[in-house]
XYZ file of N, CA and C in Angstrom:
720
model
N 162.488 -15.998 138.868
C 162.557 -14.570 139.406
C 160.832 -14.252 140.264
N 160.955 -13.198 141.013
C 159.818 -12.667 141.496
C 159.158 -12.340 140.471
N 159.837 -11.087 139.569
C 158.962 -10.577 138.643
C 158.731 -11.181 137.511
N 159.046 -12.620 137.512
C 158.926 -13.348 135.755
C 157.163 -14.233 136.562
N 156.964 -14.335 137.816
C 156.123 -15.230 138.850
C 155.166 -14.270 138.483
N 155.398 -12.574 138.340
C 154.025 -11.960 138.418
C 153.769 -11.261 137.150
N 154.762 -11.707 136.328
C 154.252 -11.377 134.577
C 153.273 -12.831 134.291
N 153.719 -13.989 134.876
C 152.926 -15.040 134.136
C 151.225 -14.827 134.855
N 151.289 -14.514 136.037
C 150.428 -14.740 136.619
C 149.621 -13.304 135.990
N 149.944 -11.443 136.190
C 149.149 -10.739 135.075
C 148.731 -11.527 133.663
N 149.734 -12.262 133.258
C 149.138 -13.211 131.614
C 147.874 -14.243 131.673
N 148.525 -14.660 132.396
C 147.249 -15.994 132.801
C 145.811 -15.089 133.350
N 146.024 -14.086 134.182
C 144.581 -13.381 134.047
C 144.342 -12.446 133.068
N 145.177 -12.106 131.865
C 144.206 -11.611 130.684
C 144.105 -12.317 129.809
N 144.809 -13.546 129.916
C 144.728 -14.782 128.956
C 142.707 -15.295 129.176
N 142.614 -14.982 130.632
C 141.310 -15.380 130.721
C 140.373 -14.291 130.512
N 140.503 -12.780 131.195
C 139.258 -12.052 130.584
C 140.291 -10.467 131.167
N 140.084 -9.597 130.925
C 139.760 -8.498 131.151
C 139.739 -8.096 132.434
N 138.349 -9.019 132.905
C 137.859 -8.776 134.164
C 138.837 -9.174 135.124
N 139.170 -10.163 135.309
C 139.906 -11.084 135.961
C 140.929 -10.238 136.711
N 142.024 -10.138 135.202
C 143.079 -9.198 135.407
C 142.789 -7.746 136.073
N 142.095 -7.407 135.859
C 141.149 -5.999 136.604
C 141.267 -5.864 138.076
N 140.396 -7.431 138.020
C 140.328 -7.391 139.888
C 141.430 -7.982 140.523
N 142.814 -8.541 139.874
C 143.533 -9.132 140.491
C 144.526 -8.001 140.713
N 144.585 -6.486 139.527
C 145.232 -5.276 140.147
C 144.680 -4.738 141.122
N 143.425 -4.651 141.233
C 142.840 -3.849 141.982
C 142.900 -4.224 143.754
N 142.836 -5.650 143.964
C 143.529 -6.507 144.521
C 144.613 -5.901 145.270
N 146.042 -6.117 144.217
C 147.197 -5.677 144.550
C 146.870 -4.219 144.849
N 146.209 -2.930 144.662
C 146.319 -1.969 144.912
C 145.958 -2.124 146.504
N 144.563 -2.313 146.718
C 144.157 -2.202 148.092
C 145.327 -2.943 148.981
N 146.002 -4.172 148.833
C 146.824 -4.460 149.393
C 148.099 -3.456 149.978
N 148.750 -3.058 149.136
C 149.636 -1.901 149.098
C 148.842 -0.802 149.812
N 147.632 -0.117 149.497
C 147.135 0.664 150.189
C 147.169 0.823 151.555
N 146.629 -0.531 152.238
C 146.323 -1.153 153.269
C 147.966 -1.517 153.921
N 149.005 -1.865 153.100
C 150.455 -2.025 153.628
C 151.202 -0.628 154.073
N 150.774 -0.125 153.469
C 151.286 1.640 153.963
C 150.420 2.225 155.001
N 149.380 2.021 155.125
C 148.120 2.174 156.482
C 148.900 1.526 157.881
N 148.966 0.424 157.267
C 149.679 -0.374 158.895
C 150.816 -0.224 159.369
N 151.559 -0.128 158.236
C 152.773 0.535 158.358
C 153.002 1.903 159.454
N 152.389 2.917 158.523
C 152.182 4.553 159.191
C 151.200 4.545 161.096
N 150.013 3.765 160.958
C 149.688 3.419 161.974
C 149.866 3.110 162.690
N 150.320 1.798 162.911
C 150.695 0.818 163.822
C 152.146 0.610 163.935
N 152.690 0.813 162.751
C 153.973 0.301 162.547
C 154.285 -0.768 162.501
N 153.334 -1.820 161.860
C 153.394 -2.987 161.488
C 153.722 -3.441 160.158
N 153.875 -4.882 159.893
C 154.408 -4.959 158.135
C 152.766 -5.567 157.957
N 152.242 -5.692 157.344
C 150.800 -6.693 156.552
C 151.305 -7.523 155.005
N 151.539 -8.671 156.004
C 152.226 -9.431 154.890
C 150.986 -9.975 153.868
N 151.579 -10.303 152.628
C 150.997 -11.102 151.362
C 149.980 -12.255 152.038
N 150.496 -12.804 152.851
C 149.835 -14.267 153.528
C 148.826 -13.526 153.965
N 149.023 -12.744 155.409
C 147.671 -12.111 156.248
C 146.804 -11.172 155.612
N 147.308 -10.672 154.043
C 146.477 -10.050 153.493
C 145.100 -10.699 152.755
N 145.775 -12.006 152.330
C 144.979 -13.367 151.556
C 144.284 -13.645 152.472
N 144.530 -13.759 153.844
C 143.382 -14.335 154.813
C 142.486 -13.337 155.127
N 142.604 -12.321 154.638
C 141.556 -11.348 155.268
C 141.081 -11.075 154.129
N 140.858 -11.856 152.837
C 140.104 -11.663 151.901
C 140.486 -10.633 150.795
N 141.205 -9.554 151.287
C 141.319 -8.300 151.103
C 141.959 -8.395 149.205
N 143.159 -9.271 149.397
C 143.637 -9.347 148.263
C 142.969 -10.579 146.936
N 141.954 -10.829 147.381
C 141.608 -11.919 146.416
C 140.899 -11.075 145.809
N 139.653 -10.545 145.899
C 139.139 -9.907 145.285
C 138.054 -10.917 144.132
N 138.244 -12.002 144.695
C 137.155 -13.153 143.150
C 138.469 -13.427 142.313
N 139.531 -13.150 142.172
C 140.295 -13.369 141.190
C 141.107 -14.594 141.004
N 141.218 -14.959 142.198
C 141.757 -16.635 142.479
C 140.814 -17.238 142.324
N 141.570 -18.999 142.366
C 140.885 -19.749 142.067
C 139.820 -19.893 143.416
N 138.739 -20.497 142.980
C 137.555 -20.577 143.820
C 137.820 -21.112 145.398
N 138.884 -21.925 145.636
C 139.369 -22.961 146.665
C 140.521 -22.126 147.845
N 140.683 -20.536 146.772
C 141.581 -20.218 147.562
C 141.458 -20.280 149.590
N 140.537 -19.742 149.414
C 139.651 -19.343 150.978
C 139.433 -20.807 151.618
N 139.490 -21.249 152.746
C 139.465 -22.184 153.131
C 138.002 -21.758 154.454
N 137.140 -22.520 154.901
C 136.174 -22.625 155.643
C 137.086 -21.813 157.097
N 136.353 -21.106 157.817
C 137.345 -20.580 158.848
C 138.276 -19.675 158.883
N 138.974 -19.599 157.632
C 140.225 -19.037 157.144
C 139.646 -17.423 157.916
N 138.574 -16.697 157.755
C 138.334 -15.292 157.885
C 138.540 -15.282 159.709
N 137.978 -15.935 160.626
C 138.003 -16.118 162.429
C 139.873 -16.167 162.337
N 140.777 -17.197 161.602
C 142.118 -17.416 162.064
C 142.871 -16.136 162.062
N 142.520 -15.114 160.764
C 142.968 -14.498 160.182
C 142.689 -13.368 161.100
N 141.904 -12.687 161.877
C 141.441 -12.300 162.798
C 142.838 -12.310 163.918
N 142.901 -13.171 164.535
C 143.529 -13.763 165.486
C 145.078 -13.610 164.837
N 145.690 -13.888 163.478
C 146.959 -13.864 163.041
C 147.231 -12.321 162.951
N 146.044 -11.344 162.564
C 147.000 -10.238 162.449
C 147.379 -9.318 163.613
N 147.061 -10.073 164.807
C 147.561 -9.361 166.219
C 148.886 -9.654 166.213
N 149.398 -10.751 165.387
C 150.864 -10.899 165.284
C 151.512 -10.526 164.405
N 151.350 -9.539 163.729
C 152.261 -8.900 162.429
C 153.570 -8.515 162.855
N 154.651 -8.768 161.776
C 155.999 -8.315 162.032
C 156.217 -7.078 162.183
N 157.041 -6.020 162.932
C 157.199 -4.983 163.091
C 157.752 -4.572 162.054
N 157.480 -3.099 161.405
C 158.301 -2.255 160.486
C 159.369 -2.055 160.910
N 160.608 -1.897 160.143
C 162.077 -1.622 160.197
C 162.440 -0.565 161.020
N 163.312 -0.836 162.174
C 163.301 0.525 163.081
C 163.661 1.047 162.663
N 165.349 1.034 161.727
C 165.907 2.226 160.928
C 165.027 2.881 159.685
N 165.366 4.854 160.455
C 164.017 5.289 159.706
C 164.371 5.325 158.404
N 165.697 5.217 157.522
C 166.191 5.561 156.278
C 165.280 3.878 155.738
N 165.602 3.282 156.618
C 165.385 1.781 155.961
C 163.910 1.611 155.633
N 163.132 2.414 156.749
C 161.647 2.458 156.879
C 161.138 3.437 155.889
N 161.863 4.527 155.467
C 161.754 5.352 154.212
C 161.647 4.964 153.172
N 162.927 3.919 153.165
C 162.963 3.361 151.410
C 161.728 2.679 151.297
N 161.602 1.401 152.279
C 160.632 0.656 152.161
C 158.838 1.395 151.946
N 159.038 2.673 152.176
C 157.691 2.956 152.153
C 157.522 4.218 150.810
N 158.926 4.285 150.025
C 158.953 4.544 148.772
C 159.156 3.625 148.280
N 159.227 2.574 148.073
C 159.092 1.375 147.054
C 157.751 1.084 147.221
N 156.938 0.752 148.198
C 155.599 0.052 147.931
C 154.550 1.334 147.779
N 155.194 2.468 147.776
C 154.405 3.964 147.499
C 154.568 3.981 145.675
N 155.653 3.942 144.990
C 155.870 3.910 143.639
C 154.685 2.604 143.050
N 155.181 1.442 143.607
C 154.427 0.181 143.095
C 152.708 0.467 143.070
N 152.314 1.057 144.443
C 150.890 1.247 144.313
C 150.376 2.099 143.146
N 151.613 3.245 142.948
C 151.199 4.396 141.803
C 150.974 3.718 140.387
N 151.927 2.754 140.399
C 152.144 2.194 139.344
C 151.075 1.296 138.811
N 150.814 0.449 139.832
C 149.661 -0.290 139.790
C 148.023 0.526 139.565
N 147.972 1.713 140.375
C 146.883 2.296 140.034
C 146.305 2.713 138.733
N 147.577 3.354 138.186
C 147.568 3.974 136.791
C 147.201 2.839 135.949
N 147.732 1.694 136.091
C 147.582 0.308 135.168
C 145.472 0.118 135.290
N 145.334 0.236 136.920
C 144.178 -0.069 137.021
C 142.927 0.938 136.569
N 143.221 2.023 136.125
C 142.854 2.955 135.672
C 142.433 2.857 134.136
N 143.877 2.179 133.583
C 143.634 2.074 131.932
C 142.863 1.016 132.003
N 142.804 -0.011 133.028
C 141.963 -1.342 132.572
C 140.490 -0.931 132.565
N 140.293 -0.370 133.699
C 138.387 0.047 134.131
C 138.010 0.459 133.137
N 138.689 1.818 132.416
C 138.161 2.211 131.303
C 138.171 1.378 130.060
N 139.212 0.269 129.742
C 139.024 -1.042 128.786
C 137.861 -1.644 128.754
N 137.714 -1.961 130.158
C 136.411 -3.004 130.736
C 135.303 -2.427 130.361
N 135.026 -0.887 130.476
C 134.352 -0.254 130.365
C 133.292 -0.425 128.900
N 134.314 -0.046 128.482
C 133.912 -0.024 126.532
C 133.776 -1.501 125.934
N 134.531 -2.390 126.959
C 134.082 -3.656 126.462
C 132.858 -4.311 126.672
N 131.988 -4.098 128.097
C 130.792 -4.164 128.438
C 129.753 -3.928 127.728
N 130.235 -2.689 126.925
C 129.387 -2.169 125.768
C 129.117 -3.013 124.877
N 130.069 -4.152 124.639
C 129.909 -4.816 123.415
C 130.992 -4.785 122.919
N 132.112 -4.377 123.009
C 133.095 -4.052 121.911
C 134.342 -5.453 122.858
N 133.667 -6.553 123.443
C 135.172 -7.489 123.928
C 134.879 -8.219 122.663
N 136.365 -8.479 121.785
C 136.318 -9.422 120.674
C 136.393 -10.969 121.449
N 136.483 -11.318 122.657
C 136.813 -12.619 122.788
C 135.320 -12.995 122.942
N 134.500 -12.356 123.720
C 132.962 -12.713 124.041
C 131.931 -12.559 122.207
N 132.694 -11.608 121.498
C 132.061 -12.108 120.212
C 132.593 -13.275 119.425
N 133.675 -13.310 119.513
C 133.709 -15.047 119.281
C 133.562 -15.956 119.681
N 133.085 -15.722 121.062
C 132.629 -16.278 122.044
C 130.710 -17.411 121.198
N 130.368 -15.732 121.112
C 128.650 -15.782 120.790
C 129.000 -16.502 119.399
N 130.081 -16.083 118.472
C 129.681 -16.454 117.027
C 129.788 -17.996 117.011
N 130.649 -18.505 117.917
C 130.421 -20.083 118.054
C 129.657 -20.866 118.513
N 129.031 -20.080 119.675
C 127.762 -20.840 120.325
C 127.038 -20.664 119.310
N 126.258 -19.521 118.487
C 125.692 -19.547 117.607
C 125.417 -20.270 116.153
N 127.025 -20.983 116.026
C 127.301 -21.597 114.866
C 126.762 -23.224 115.003
N 126.706 -23.767 116.914
C 126.683 -25.069 116.927
C 125.127 -25.332 116.610
N 125.045 -26.724 115.965
C 123.638 -27.392 115.511
C 122.550 -27.196 117.225
N 121.773 -27.171 116.519
C 120.506 -27.267 117.492
C 120.672 -28.730 118.391
N 120.645 -29.761 117.411
C 120.854 -31.354 117.843
C 121.832 -32.079 117.100
N 122.556 -33.159 117.743
C 123.139 -33.989 116.896
C 122.441 -34.591 116.012
N 123.131 -35.770 115.578
C 122.789 -36.459 114.376
C 121.462 -37.557 115.008
N 121.456 -37.915 116.486
C 120.427 -38.351 117.248
C 119.520 -37.852 117.837
N 119.310 -36.254 117.598
C 118.318 -35.544 118.093
C 118.532 -35.013 119.170
N 119.806 -35.324 119.387
C 119.787 -34.978 121.045
C 120.000 -33.579 121.612
N 119.175 -32.554 121.982
C 120.424 -30.925 121.722
C 121.481 -31.082 122.047
N 122.167 -30.039 121.836
C 123.896 -29.864 121.724
C 124.047 -29.032 122.936
N 124.923 -29.693 123.430
C 125.505 -28.632 124.874
C 126.911 -28.598 124.772
N 127.051 -27.051 125.518
C 128.287 -26.354 125.855
C 128.689 -26.512 127.240
N 130.245 -26.222 127.612
C 130.512 -25.792 128.825
C 131.792 -24.974 128.369
N 131.221 -23.797 128.795
C 132.521 -22.802 129.058
C 133.437 -22.775 130.500
N 134.543 -23.295 130.405
C 135.514 -23.524 131.444
C 136.438 -22.072 131.624
N 136.552 -22.060 132.994
C 137.631 -20.982 133.132
C 138.044 -20.943 134.828
N 138.874 -21.069 134.939
C 140.070 -20.912 136.712
C 139.323 -20.058 137.522
N 138.735 -18.826 136.853
C 138.781 -17.890 137.773
C 137.071 -16.713 137.446
N 136.668 -16.997 138.615
C 135.299 -16.689 138.945
C 134.539 -15.301 138.309
N 135.901 -14.168 138.289
C 135.289 -13.312 137.876
C 135.197 -13.353 136.053
N 135.743 -14.091 135.452
C 135.597 -14.424 133.978
C 134.388 -15.398 133.925
N 134.121 -16.296 134.997
C 132.609 -16.587 134.972
C 131.466 -15.777 134.857
N 131.503 -15.279 136.057
C 130.559 -14.022 136.124
C 130.316 -13.010 134.926
N 131.727 -12.941 134.643
C 131.471 -11.823 133.063
C 130.838 -12.487 132.241
N 131.214 -13.645 131.535
C 130.778 -14.438 130.292
C 129.074 -14.711 130.484
N 128.655 -14.843 131.940
C 127.310 -15.174 131.889
C 126.585 -13.803 132.088
N 127.323 -13.111 132.255
C 126.528 -11.733 132.450
C 126.471 -11.615 130.747
N 127.153 -11.459 129.873
C 127.563 -10.756 128.711
C 126.602 -12.108 127.737
N 126.153 -13.414 128.295
C 125.463 -13.858 127.490
C 124.348 -13.753 127.632
N 123.527 -13.055 128.835
C 122.564 -12.510 129.043
C 122.029 -12.799 130.532
N 122.752 -13.424 131.247
C 122.383 -14.132 132.489
C 122.119 -12.752 133.480
N 121.506 -13.205 135.066
C 121.402 -12.182 135.501
C 122.190 -12.524 137.042
N 123.422 -12.326 137.509
C 124.071 -13.134 138.388
C 122.743 -12.481 139.977
N 122.285 -11.958 140.103
C 121.308 -11.758 141.109
C 120.357 -12.761 141.291
N 119.975 -13.120 140.226
C 118.928 -14.471 139.948
C 119.324 -15.720 140.250
N 118.836 -16.496 141.695
C 118.983 -18.369 141.729
C 118.040 -18.865 140.798
N 117.327 -18.689 139.948
C 116.848 -20.106 139.425
C 117.905 -21.094 138.440
N 117.456 -21.850 138.191
C 118.668 -23.233 137.942
C 119.210 -22.591 136.303
N 118.002 -22.266 135.868
C 118.638 -21.560 134.561
C 117.927 -20.407 134.045
N 118.281 -19.444 132.720
C 117.785 -18.295 132.118
C 118.025 -18.617 131.025
N 117.149 -18.013 130.312
C 117.026 -17.542 128.641
C 118.498 -16.666 127.996
N 119.029 -17.429 127.423
C 120.632 -16.137 127.155
C 119.907 -15.322 125.998
N 121.111 -14.502 125.405
C 120.658 -13.867 124.625
C 121.402 -13.967 123.160
N 121.636 -15.705 122.960
C 122.023 -16.347 122.226
C 120.726 -15.845 121.089
N 121.047 -16.300 119.745
C 120.494 -16.227 118.511
C 118.923 -16.990 118.585
N 119.195 -18.422 119.158
C 118.198 -19.125 119.407
C 117.819 -19.408 120.677
N 118.471 -18.792 121.478
C 117.991 -18.526 122.821
C 117.930 -19.423 123.648
N 118.732 -19.997 123.709
C 119.745 -21.014 124.729
C 119.412 -21.227 126.043
N 118.902 -21.847 127.426
C 119.063 -22.080 128.354
C 120.547 -21.952 128.708
N 120.573 -20.976 129.574
C 122.013 -21.368 130.055
C 122.450 -21.262 131.838
N 123.258 -21.862 132.452
C 123.544 -21.739 134.042
C 124.553 -21.317 133.967
N 125.088 -21.272 135.150
C 126.704 -21.259 136.009
C 126.745 -21.527 137.196
N 127.861 -22.282 137.371
C 128.283 -22.760 138.437
C 129.914 -22.548 138.970
N 130.545 -22.361 140.092
C 131.516 -21.669 140.661
C 132.047 -22.528 141.903
N 132.568 -22.184 142.770
C 133.348 -23.308 143.935
C 132.540 -22.455 144.973
N 131.755 -21.566 144.651
C 130.558 -21.132 145.749
C 129.237 -21.901 145.699
N 128.807 -22.949 145.059
C 127.765 -23.082 144.730
C 128.068 -24.497 145.542
N 127.076 -24.558 146.415
C 127.214 -26.233 147.242
C 126.511 -27.294 146.398
N 126.941 -28.193 147.155
C 126.417 -29.699 146.613
C 125.271 -29.765 146.024
N 124.440 -29.645 146.772
C 122.925 -29.859 146.021
C 122.567 -28.584 145.145
N 122.922 -27.616 144.675
C 123.187 -27.109 143.757
C 123.781 -27.370 142.303
N 124.742 -27.628 142.505
C 125.705 -28.297 141.580
C 124.999 -29.586 140.751
N 124.769 -30.557 141.908
C 123.663 -31.591 141.166
C 122.434 -31.691 140.629
N 122.168 -30.291 140.829
C 120.544 -30.163 140.493
C 120.731 -29.190 138.874
N 122.024 -28.579 138.706
C 122.687 -28.256 137.723
C 122.546 -28.986 136.776
N 123.666 -29.811 137.216
C 123.875 -30.996 136.169
C 122.788 -32.246 135.789
N 121.984 -31.845 136.469
C 120.935 -32.788 136.175
C 119.962 -32.483 135.034
N 120.300 -30.981 135.166
C 119.178 -30.449 133.740
C 120.562 -30.682 132.485
N 121.538 -30.465 132.791
C 122.459 -30.414 131.811
C 122.747 -31.335 130.980
N 123.271 -32.494 132.236
C 123.528 -33.296 131.493
C 123.095 -34.683 132.212
N 121.448 -35.043 132.097
C 120.861 -36.118 132.935
C 121.243 -37.320 132.413
N 121.598 -38.083 131.753
C 121.983 -39.284 131.527
C 123.047 -39.284 132.012
N 124.144 -38.799 131.944
C 125.099 -38.667 132.964
C 125.120 -38.786 134.595
N 124.731 -38.248 134.569
C 123.821 -37.955 136.509
C 123.082 -38.778 136.965
N 122.253 -39.293 135.782
C 120.825 -40.246 136.494
C 121.343 -41.426 135.885
N 121.783 -42.168 135.269
C 121.847 -43.303 134.688
C 123.114 -44.106 135.427
N 122.920 -45.142 136.376
C 123.761 -46.212 136.889
C 124.384 -47.186 136.401
N 123.526 -48.530 135.700
C 124.265 -49.230 135.637
C 123.177 -49.679 134.002
N 122.309 -48.987 133.855
C 121.674 -49.218 132.576
C 121.757 -48.698 131.425
N 121.642 -49.490 130.505
C 122.165 -49.370 128.786
C 121.426 -47.431 128.446
N 122.446 -47.063 127.517
C 121.974 -45.798 127.540
C 120.788 -45.401 127.078
N 120.040 -46.726 125.716
C 118.727 -46.522 125.456
C 117.755 -47.003 126.252
N 117.932 -47.474 127.575
C 116.771 -48.060 128.255
C 115.405 -47.645 128.577
N 114.485 -48.044 127.935
C 113.377 -47.136 127.812
C 113.203 -46.483 129.135
N 112.903 -47.272 130.230
C 112.957 -47.142 132.211
C 113.745 -45.507 131.976
N 114.824 -45.693 132.149
C 115.726 -44.581 132.306
C 115.727 -43.432 131.010
N 115.078 -43.923 130.142
C 114.680 -42.067 128.915
C 113.383 -42.041 129.406
N 112.500 -42.659 130.140
C 112.018 -41.844 130.883
C 111.783 -41.287 131.883
N 112.688 -41.668 132.908
C 113.029 -41.192 133.953
C 113.451 -39.797 133.609
N 114.474 -39.694 132.581
C 115.289 -38.447 132.970
C 114.798 -37.492 131.479
N 113.461 -37.633 131.413
C 112.948 -36.848 130.088
C 112.489 -35.553 130.588
N 111.256 -35.554 131.826
C 111.717 -34.127 132.529
C 112.749 -33.088 132.257
N 113.936 -33.981 132.959
C 115.292 -32.819 133.073
C 115.651 -32.314 131.702
N 115.313 -33.306 130.806
C 115.596 -32.922 129.185
C 115.062 -31.668 128.502
N 113.188 -31.821 129.214
C 112.364 -31.106 128.751
C 112.598 -29.254 129.413
N 113.211 -29.606 130.590
C 113.802 -28.325 130.855
C 115.330 -28.365 130.875
N 116.251 -28.465 129.993
C 117.294 -28.931 130.227
C 117.936 -27.452 129.873
N 119.211 -27.754 130.294
C 120.513 -26.494 130.038
C 121.258 -26.963 129.103
N 121.471 -25.815 128.284
C 122.269 -26.093 126.948
C 123.528 -25.435 127.190
N 123.805 -24.341 127.978
C 125.441 -24.152 127.988
C 125.722 -23.799 129.340
N 126.924 -24.493 129.714
C 126.924 -24.283 131.297
C 128.412 -23.401 131.532
N 128.402 -22.183 132.407
C 129.632 -21.639 132.450
C 130.068 -22.312 133.784
């Protein structure tokens, strides 16, 4: 059922992070407000699909490939063909009241989530504490002396940004790597669907130089090791 699907969506966002769930609920509130405005002002119904094309409901909480290139221009044209609102006054009023009720409930939930998010951003997030403890417990190198690497994976860009910031990253910086606030000051970096191929290869070259630059050579090939040593010297230890 639709209710079951929505519960699953909320649960997956919550499992990822409160930030991801907050962004999703905020986007839904924005969509319902636009729905009510469009129906009252232009006597039209703004469908979720059209809202998605307009990048209003996304809010960064969906997977990175949710918006295709050129969708913004397509949406601007598509919005001209929105279906009309119900002609019957009673049916129209029932729809308006139902959407208003949903908007108000979600807005209340959003307020609670934003308050919780504010507390957790001060260092009270138990999932981030657990992650930090795990990363801090990793040895600096493995048995062969190779620096220990860690990948933190999430489907949601909001969560990736949140984790990166909590580990000391600056979202405004375009540096390839940044010094983390982990106890050993490991170097961190971040990749999302918004990064182009050049940026991806650059970051991965410093995170996993052997995997990126090795072709058919043996892993211990002296020429190969010499070639990748500069990447190891300025390596990335933790990739979000």
